[in-house]
Amino acid sequence: EKRSSSSRKVSSFSLSSDKPSLLVRSNQSSKTSGKYGVGSQPSSLSETAQLNRKKSNSCSTIFRLDSTVSQPHLKTTLRCVAIASHLHLTEGDKNREPRLLDIFDERQHPMYDEPPPTNIADRVPEPDEIFRFLRILFSAAKLTTECGIITLVYMERLLHYAELDLHPTNWKWIVLGSVLLSSKVWDDQAVWNVDYCQILRNIPIEVMNNLERELLELIQFNINVEASVYAKYYFDLRALAEEHHLTFSSSEKLTQERALKLEALSSANNRYVKGPVRRASSLDQLDRKQPVVIIP
């Protein structure tokens, strides 16, 4: 089985300033399912207040935020990636034929035992459907949240490099290939292609290997993602979450068990401090008899 390699010297692709990411251009309203989806608004002032209410620390309760740029919140990140994918599906040019490739066409390469519906080309999946597909892959393969952000990077890179359109007939294969590639590049313990065949049992290993090979060739083996590109996508996803009334980080109470773990980590880090910490002293405590040398 062929595995991707990051040893090639390639230039990192980032969305240029004159062509911003779709995430920061998504101010249009479109109909989605679920509570407070794309284009939907809270129906009352109480719901608006509930959305904007932030939990604050008190004398008896301390809340901790579990979403940072290095450790984003998994569920909300995947939901935002699903919304971004839905925007790609709906923002295509309706006046021309969609740009497609046969290798990603679900009508020619069905993922499941039953064939796709005959009207699949006219049925745009909702963000909830895309989210469920992502959640199944991430839960079964035990992927990290960072892979969700890298998945979106590779997906947009593929659409840009290969000049493709995300379409109801190809979104599943493109998302699957992007997840497969991101898990191998980002995670220390990569998931093998055969593992994805255990998740989607109707896909032979040869098809999975060919998907990885074709995707690498289409993005010109440009699998490098710089820290600046990752951070840009992270904050774009945070902005997308706020725009669609999603909480990108969940506030959880600081339990006694968690506090003990933090205290243990703090004690372990203090062992690396050698000797007493020197305190700053005032100039008034200097010996007046000794000359004072001031270095500019």
CSV table of C-alpha atoms in Angstrom, one decimal:
chain,number,residue,atom,x,y,z
A,1,GLU,CA,0.0,0.0,0.0
A,2,LYS,CA,1.3,3.4,-1.0
A,3,ARG,CA,1.6,6.0,1.7
A,4,SER,CA,2.1,9.7,1.3
A,5,SER,CA,5.4,11.3,2.1
A,6,SER,CA,6.2,14.9,3.1
A,7,SER,CA,9.8,14.8,2.2
A,8,ARG,CA,9.3,16.5,-1.1
A,9,LYS,CA,10.4,20.1,-1.3
A,10,VAL,CA,7.2,21.9,-2.3
A,11,SER,CA,6.0,25.4,-1.8
A,12,SER,CA,3.1,25.7,0.6
A,13,PHE,CA,-0.2,26.8,-0.9
A,14,SER,CA,-2.1,29.5,0.8
A,15,LEU,CA,-5.1,31.4,-0.3
A,16,SER,CA,-3.8,34.7,-1.7
A,17,SER,CA,-5.0,38.0,-0.4
A,18,ASP,CA,-6.6,38.9,-3.7
A,19,LYS,CA,-8.6,35.6,-3.6
A,20,PRO,CA,-9.7,35.1,0.0
A,21,SER,CA,-10.9,31.8,1.3
A,22,LEU,CA,-14.6,31.0,0.9
A,23,LEU,CA,-14.9,31.1,4.6
A,24,VAL,CA,-14.4,34.8,4.8
A,25,ARG,CA,-16.6,35.4,1.8
A,26,SER,CA,-19.6,33.6,3.1
A,27,ASN,CA,-22.0,36.4,4.1
A,28,GLN,CA,-24.8,35.3,1.9
A,29,SER,CA,-27.8,33.5,3.4
A,30,SER,CA,-28.7,30.0,2.3
A,31,LYS,CA,-31.2,27.6,3.8
A,32,THR,CA,-30.0,24.8,6.0
A,33,SER,CA,-31.4,22.4,8.4
A,34,GLY,CA,-30.9,22.4,12.2
A,35,LYS,CA,-31.2,25.0,14.8
A,36,TYR,CA,-29.6,28.3,13.8
A,37,GLY,CA,-28.2,27.1,10.5
A,38,VAL,CA,-26.9,29.1,7.6
A,39,GLY,CA,-29.1,32.1,7.1
A,40,SER,CA,-31.4,31.4,10.1
A,41,GLN,CA,-31.8,33.8,13.0
A,42,PRO,CA,-33.0,33.4,16.6
A,43,SER,CA,-36.7,33.8,16.8
A,44,SER,CA,-36.9,35.7,20.1
A,45,LEU,CA,-34.9,38.0,22.3
A,46,SER,CA,-34.6,35.3,24.9
A,47,GLU,CA,-32.9,33.0,22.4
A,48,THR,CA,-30.6,35.8,21.3
A,49,ALA,CA,-29.6,36.4,24.9
A,50,GLN,CA,-29.1,32.7,25.4
A,51,LEU,CA,-26.7,32.6,22.4
A,52,ASN,CA,-24.7,35.7,23.6
A,53,ARG,CA,-24.5,34.7,27.2
A,54,LYS,CA,-21.0,33.8,28.3
A,55,LYS,CA,-20.2,31.8,31.4
A,56,SER,CA,-18.0,33.7,33.9
A,57,ASN,CA,-15.9,32.5,36.7
A,58,SER,CA,-17.1,33.1,40.3
A,59,CYS,CA,-15.9,32.4,43.8
A,60,SER,CA,-17.4,28.9,43.8
A,61,THR,CA,-17.1,27.9,40.1
A,62,ILE,CA,-14.3,28.2,37.6
A,63,PHE,CA,-14.9,27.5,33.9
A,64,ARG,CA,-12.2,26.4,31.4
A,65,LEU,CA,-12.3,26.8,27.6
A,66,ASP,CA,-11.4,23.7,25.7
A,67,SER,CA,-10.8,25.3,22.3
A,68,THR,CA,-7.5,27.0,21.3
A,69,VAL,CA,-5.6,27.3,18.0
A,70,SER,CA,-3.5,24.2,19.0
A,71,GLN,CA,-6.5,22.2,20.4
A,72,PRO,CA,-9.7,23.2,18.7
A,73,HIS,CA,-13.1,21.9,19.7
A,74,LEU,CA,-13.8,18.8,17.6
A,75,LYS,CA,-17.6,18.8,17.2
A,76,THR,CA,-17.9,22.5,16.3
A,77,THR,CA,-14.8,22.4,14.0
A,78,LEU,CA,-16.3,19.5,12.0
A,79,ARG,CA,-19.7,21.3,11.8
A,80,CYS,CA,-18.0,24.5,10.5
A,81,VAL,CA,-16.1,22.4,7.9
A,82,ALA,CA,-19.4,20.9,6.9
A,83,ILE,CA,-20.9,24.4,6.5
A,84,ALA,CA,-17.9,25.5,4.4
A,85,SER,CA,-18.3,22.5,2.2
A,86,HIS,CA,-22.0,23.3,1.8
A,87,LEU,CA,-21.0,26.8,0.7
A,88,HIS,CA,-18.7,25.4,-1.9
A,89,LEU,CA,-21.6,23.2,-3.2
A,90,THR,CA,-24.0,26.1,-3.5
A,91,GLU,CA,-21.7,28.9,-4.7
A,92,GLY,CA,-20.8,27.3,-8.0
A,93,ASP,CA,-21.4,29.0,-11.3
A,94,LYS,CA,-24.9,28.0,-12.4
A,95,ASN,CA,-24.4,29.2,-16.0
A,96,ARG,CA,-21.8,26.6,-17.0
A,97,GLU,CA,-21.4,22.9,-16.7
A,98,PRO,CA,-19.8,21.7,-13.5
A,99,ARG,CA,-16.1,20.8,-13.7
A,100,LEU,CA,-15.9,17.1,-12.6
A,101,LEU,CA,-13.6,14.1,-12.7
A,102,ASP,CA,-14.7,10.5,-13.1
A,103,ILE,CA,-12.6,9.3,-10.2
A,104,PHE,CA,-14.7,11.3,-7.7
A,105,ASP,CA,-18.0,10.5,-9.3
A,106,GLU,CA,-20.2,8.5,-6.9
A,107,ARG,CA,-22.4,7.4,-9.7
A,108,GLN,CA,-19.5,5.5,-11.3
A,109,HIS,CA,-17.9,4.6,-8.0
A,110,PRO,CA,-20.6,4.0,-5.4
A,111,MET,CA,-19.5,4.0,-1.7
A,112,TYR,CA,-22.2,1.7,-0.4
A,113,ASP,CA,-24.0,-1.5,-1.5
A,114,GLU,CA,-27.0,0.3,-2.8
A,115,PRO,CA,-26.5,2.6,-5.8
A,116,PRO,CA,-26.9,6.4,-5.2
A,117,PRO,CA,-30.3,7.9,-6.1
A,118,THR,CA,-30.9,8.8,-9.7
A,119,ASN,CA,-31.4,12.4,-8.8
A,120,ILE,CA,-28.2,12.7,-6.9
A,121,ALA,CA,-26.9,15.5,-9.2
A,122,ASP,CA,-29.9,17.7,-8.3
A,123,ARG,CA,-29.8,17.0,-4.6
A,124,VAL,CA,-27.4,19.3,-2.7
A,125,PRO,CA,-26.6,17.8,0.7
A,126,GLU,CA,-27.3,19.8,3.8
A,127,PRO,CA,-24.6,20.7,6.3
A,128,ASP,CA,-26.0,18.1,8.8
A,129,GLU,CA,-25.5,15.3,6.2
A,130,ILE,CA,-21.9,16.4,5.5
A,131,PHE,CA,-21.2,16.7,9.3
A,132,ARG,CA,-22.5,13.2,9.9
A,133,PHE,CA,-20.2,11.8,7.2
A,134,LEU,CA,-17.2,13.6,8.7
A,135,ARG,CA,-18.2,12.5,12.3
A,136,ILE,CA,-18.3,8.9,11.2
A,137,LEU,CA,-14.8,9.0,9.7
A,138,PHE,CA,-13.3,10.9,12.6
A,139,SER,CA,-15.0,8.8,15.3
A,140,ALA,CA,-14.1,5.4,13.7
A,141,ALA,CA,-10.5,6.4,12.8
A,142,LYS,CA,-10.0,8.3,16.1
A,143,LEU,CA,-8.7,11.4,14.3
A,144,THR,CA,-7.7,14.6,16.0
A,145,THR,CA,-9.5,17.9,15.6
A,146,GLU,CA,-6.5,19.4,13.8
A,147,CYS,CA,-7.1,16.9,11.0
A,148,GLY,CA,-10.5,18.6,10.4
A,149,ILE,CA,-8.8,21.9,9.6
A,150,ILE,CA,-6.2,20.3,7.4
A,151,THR,CA,-9.0,18.4,5.6
A,152,LEU,CA,-10.5,21.7,4.6
A,153,VAL,CA,-7.1,23.0,3.5
A,154,TYR,CA,-6.6,20.0,1.2
A,155,MET,CA,-10.1,20.1,-0.1
A,156,GLU,CA,-9.8,23.8,-1.2
A,157,ARG,CA,-6.4,23.1,-2.5
A,158,LEU,CA,-7.7,20.3,-4.7
A,159,LEU,CA,-10.5,22.5,-6.0
A,160,HIS,CA,-8.1,25.3,-6.8
A,161,TYR,CA,-5.3,23.2,-8.3
A,162,ALA,CA,-7.4,20.8,-10.4
A,163,GLU,CA,-10.0,23.5,-11.2
A,164,LEU,CA,-12.9,21.3,-9.9
A,165,ASP,CA,-16.3,22.1,-8.5
A,166,LEU,CA,-17.6,20.5,-5.4
A,167,HIS,CA,-20.8,18.8,-6.6
A,168,PRO,CA,-23.4,16.5,-5.1
A,169,THR,CA,-21.9,13.7,-7.1
A,170,ASN,CA,-18.3,14.0,-5.9
A,171,TRP,CA,-18.3,15.6,-2.4
A,172,LYS,CA,-18.1,12.3,-0.5
A,173,TRP,CA,-15.0,11.1,-2.4
A,174,ILE,CA,-13.3,14.5,-2.2
A,175,VAL,CA,-14.0,14.7,1.5
A,176,LEU,CA,-12.8,11.1,2.1
A,177,GLY,CA,-9.6,11.7,0.1
A,178,SER,CA,-8.9,14.9,2.0
A,179,VAL,CA,-9.5,13.2,5.4
A,180,LEU,CA,-7.3,10.2,4.4
A,181,LEU,CA,-4.4,12.5,3.3
A,182,SER,CA,-4.7,14.8,6.4
A,183,SER,CA,-4.6,11.9,8.8
A,184,LYS,CA,-1.4,10.6,7.3
A,185,VAL,CA,0.3,14.0,7.1
A,186,TRP,CA,-0.8,15.4,10.5
A,187,ASP,CA,-1.2,12.6,12.9
A,188,ASP,CA,1.9,10.9,14.4
A,189,GLN,CA,0.1,7.5,14.2
A,190,ALA,CA,-1.3,7.6,10.7
A,191,VAL,CA,-4.4,5.6,9.8
A,192,TRP,CA,-3.7,3.0,7.0
A,193,ASN,CA,-5.9,2.9,3.9
A,194,VAL,CA,-7.1,-0.6,4.9
A,195,ASP,CA,-8.5,1.0,8.1
A,196,TYR,CA,-10.8,3.2,6.0
A,197,CYS,CA,-11.9,0.1,4.1
A,198,GLN,CA,-13.1,-1.3,7.4
A,199,ILE,CA,-15.1,1.8,7.9
A,200,LEU,CA,-16.6,1.9,4.4
A,201,ARG,CA,-16.7,-1.8,3.7
A,202,ASN,CA,-17.8,-1.5,0.1
A,203,ILE,CA,-14.6,0.2,-1.0
A,204,PRO,CA,-11.8,-2.1,-2.1
A,205,ILE,CA,-8.3,-1.4,-1.0
A,206,GLU,CA,-7.2,-0.8,-4.6
A,207,VAL,CA,-9.8,1.9,-5.0
A,208,MET,CA,-8.6,3.6,-1.8
A,209,ASN,CA,-5.0,3.5,-2.9
A,210,ASN,CA,-5.9,4.9,-6.3
A,211,LEU,CA,-7.9,7.7,-4.6
A,212,GLU,CA,-4.8,8.7,-2.6
A,213,ARG,CA,-2.5,8.5,-5.6
A,214,GLU,CA,-4.8,10.6,-7.8
A,215,LEU,CA,-5.4,13.2,-5.1
A,216,LEU,CA,-1.7,13.7,-4.5
A,217,GLU,CA,-1.1,14.1,-8.2
A,218,LEU,CA,-3.9,16.6,-8.6
A,219,ILE,CA,-2.5,18.8,-5.8
A,220,GLN,CA,1.0,18.4,-7.2
A,221,PHE,CA,2.2,16.6,-4.1
A,222,ASN,CA,1.9,19.9,-2.2
A,223,ILE,CA,1.0,18.5,1.2
A,224,ASN,CA,2.9,21.1,3.3
A,225,VAL,CA,0.7,23.3,5.5
A,226,GLU,CA,2.5,26.2,7.1
A,227,ALA,CA,1.6,27.4,10.6
A,228,SER,CA,0.3,30.7,9.2
A,229,VAL,CA,-2.1,28.8,6.8
A,230,TYR,CA,-3.3,26.6,9.6
A,231,ALA,CA,-3.9,29.6,11.9
A,232,LYS,CA,-5.7,31.5,9.1
A,233,TYR,CA,-8.1,28.6,8.5
A,234,TYR,CA,-8.6,28.2,12.3
A,235,PHE,CA,-9.7,31.8,12.8
A,236,ASP,CA,-11.8,31.7,9.6
A,237,LEU,CA,-13.6,28.8,11.0
A,238,ARG,CA,-14.1,30.7,14.3
A,239,ALA,CA,-15.6,33.6,12.4
A,240,LEU,CA,-17.8,31.2,10.5
A,241,ALA,CA,-19.0,29.7,13.8
A,242,GLU,CA,-19.9,33.1,15.1
A,243,GLU,CA,-21.7,34.1,11.9
A,244,HIS,CA,-23.9,31.0,12.1
A,245,HIS,CA,-24.5,31.2,15.8
A,246,LEU,CA,-22.3,28.3,16.8
A,247,THR,CA,-20.2,28.1,20.0
A,248,PHE,CA,-16.7,27.3,18.8
A,249,SER,CA,-15.5,26.5,22.4
A,250,SER,CA,-17.5,24.9,25.1
A,251,SER,CA,-17.1,26.1,28.7
A,252,GLU,CA,-16.8,23.3,31.2
A,253,LYS,CA,-16.6,23.5,35.0
A,254,LEU,CA,-13.2,22.9,36.5
A,255,THR,CA,-13.6,19.8,38.5
A,256,GLN,CA,-11.5,18.7,41.4
A,257,GLU,CA,-10.0,15.9,39.4
A,258,ARG,CA,-9.0,18.3,36.6
A,259,ALA,CA,-7.6,20.7,39.2
A,260,LEU,CA,-5.5,18.0,40.7
A,261,LYS,CA,-4.1,17.1,37.2
A,262,LEU,CA,-3.2,20.8,36.5
A,263,GLU,CA,-1.5,21.0,39.9
A,264,ALA,CA,0.5,17.9,39.2
A,265,LEU,CA,1.5,19.3,35.8
A,266,SER,CA,2.5,22.5,37.4
A,267,SER,CA,4.6,20.7,40.0
A,268,ALA,CA,6.3,18.6,37.3
A,269,ASN,CA,7.2,21.8,35.4
A,270,ASN,CA,8.7,23.4,38.5
A,271,ARG,CA,11.3,20.6,38.7
A,272,TYR,CA,13.0,22.0,35.6
A,273,VAL,CA,13.6,25.3,37.4
A,274,LYS,CA,17.2,25.1,38.7
A,275,GLY,CA,17.9,27.1,41.9
A,276,PRO,CA,15.9,29.8,43.5
A,277,VAL,CA,14.3,32.4,41.3
A,278,ARG,CA,16.1,35.8,41.6
A,279,ARG,CA,13.9,38.7,42.4
A,280,ALA,CA,14.4,42.2,41.0
A,281,SER,CA,16.0,44.6,43.4
A,282,SER,CA,15.7,48.3,43.8
A,283,LEU,CA,18.5,50.7,43.1
A,284,ASP,CA,18.1,52.0,46.6
A,285,GLN,CA,19.6,48.8,47.9
A,286,LEU,CA,22.9,49.2,46.0
A,287,ASP,CA,26.0,50.0,47.9
A,288,ARG,CA,26.8,53.7,47.4
A,289,LYS,CA,30.5,53.1,47.8
A,290,GLN,CA,30.7,50.8,44.8
A,291,PRO,CA,30.7,52.4,41.3
A,292,VAL,CA,27.6,51.8,39.3
A,293,VAL,CA,28.1,50.9,35.6
A,294,ILE,CA,25.2,51.6,33.3
A,295,ILE,CA,25.4,49.8,30.0
A,296,PRO,CA,23.5,51.7,27.3
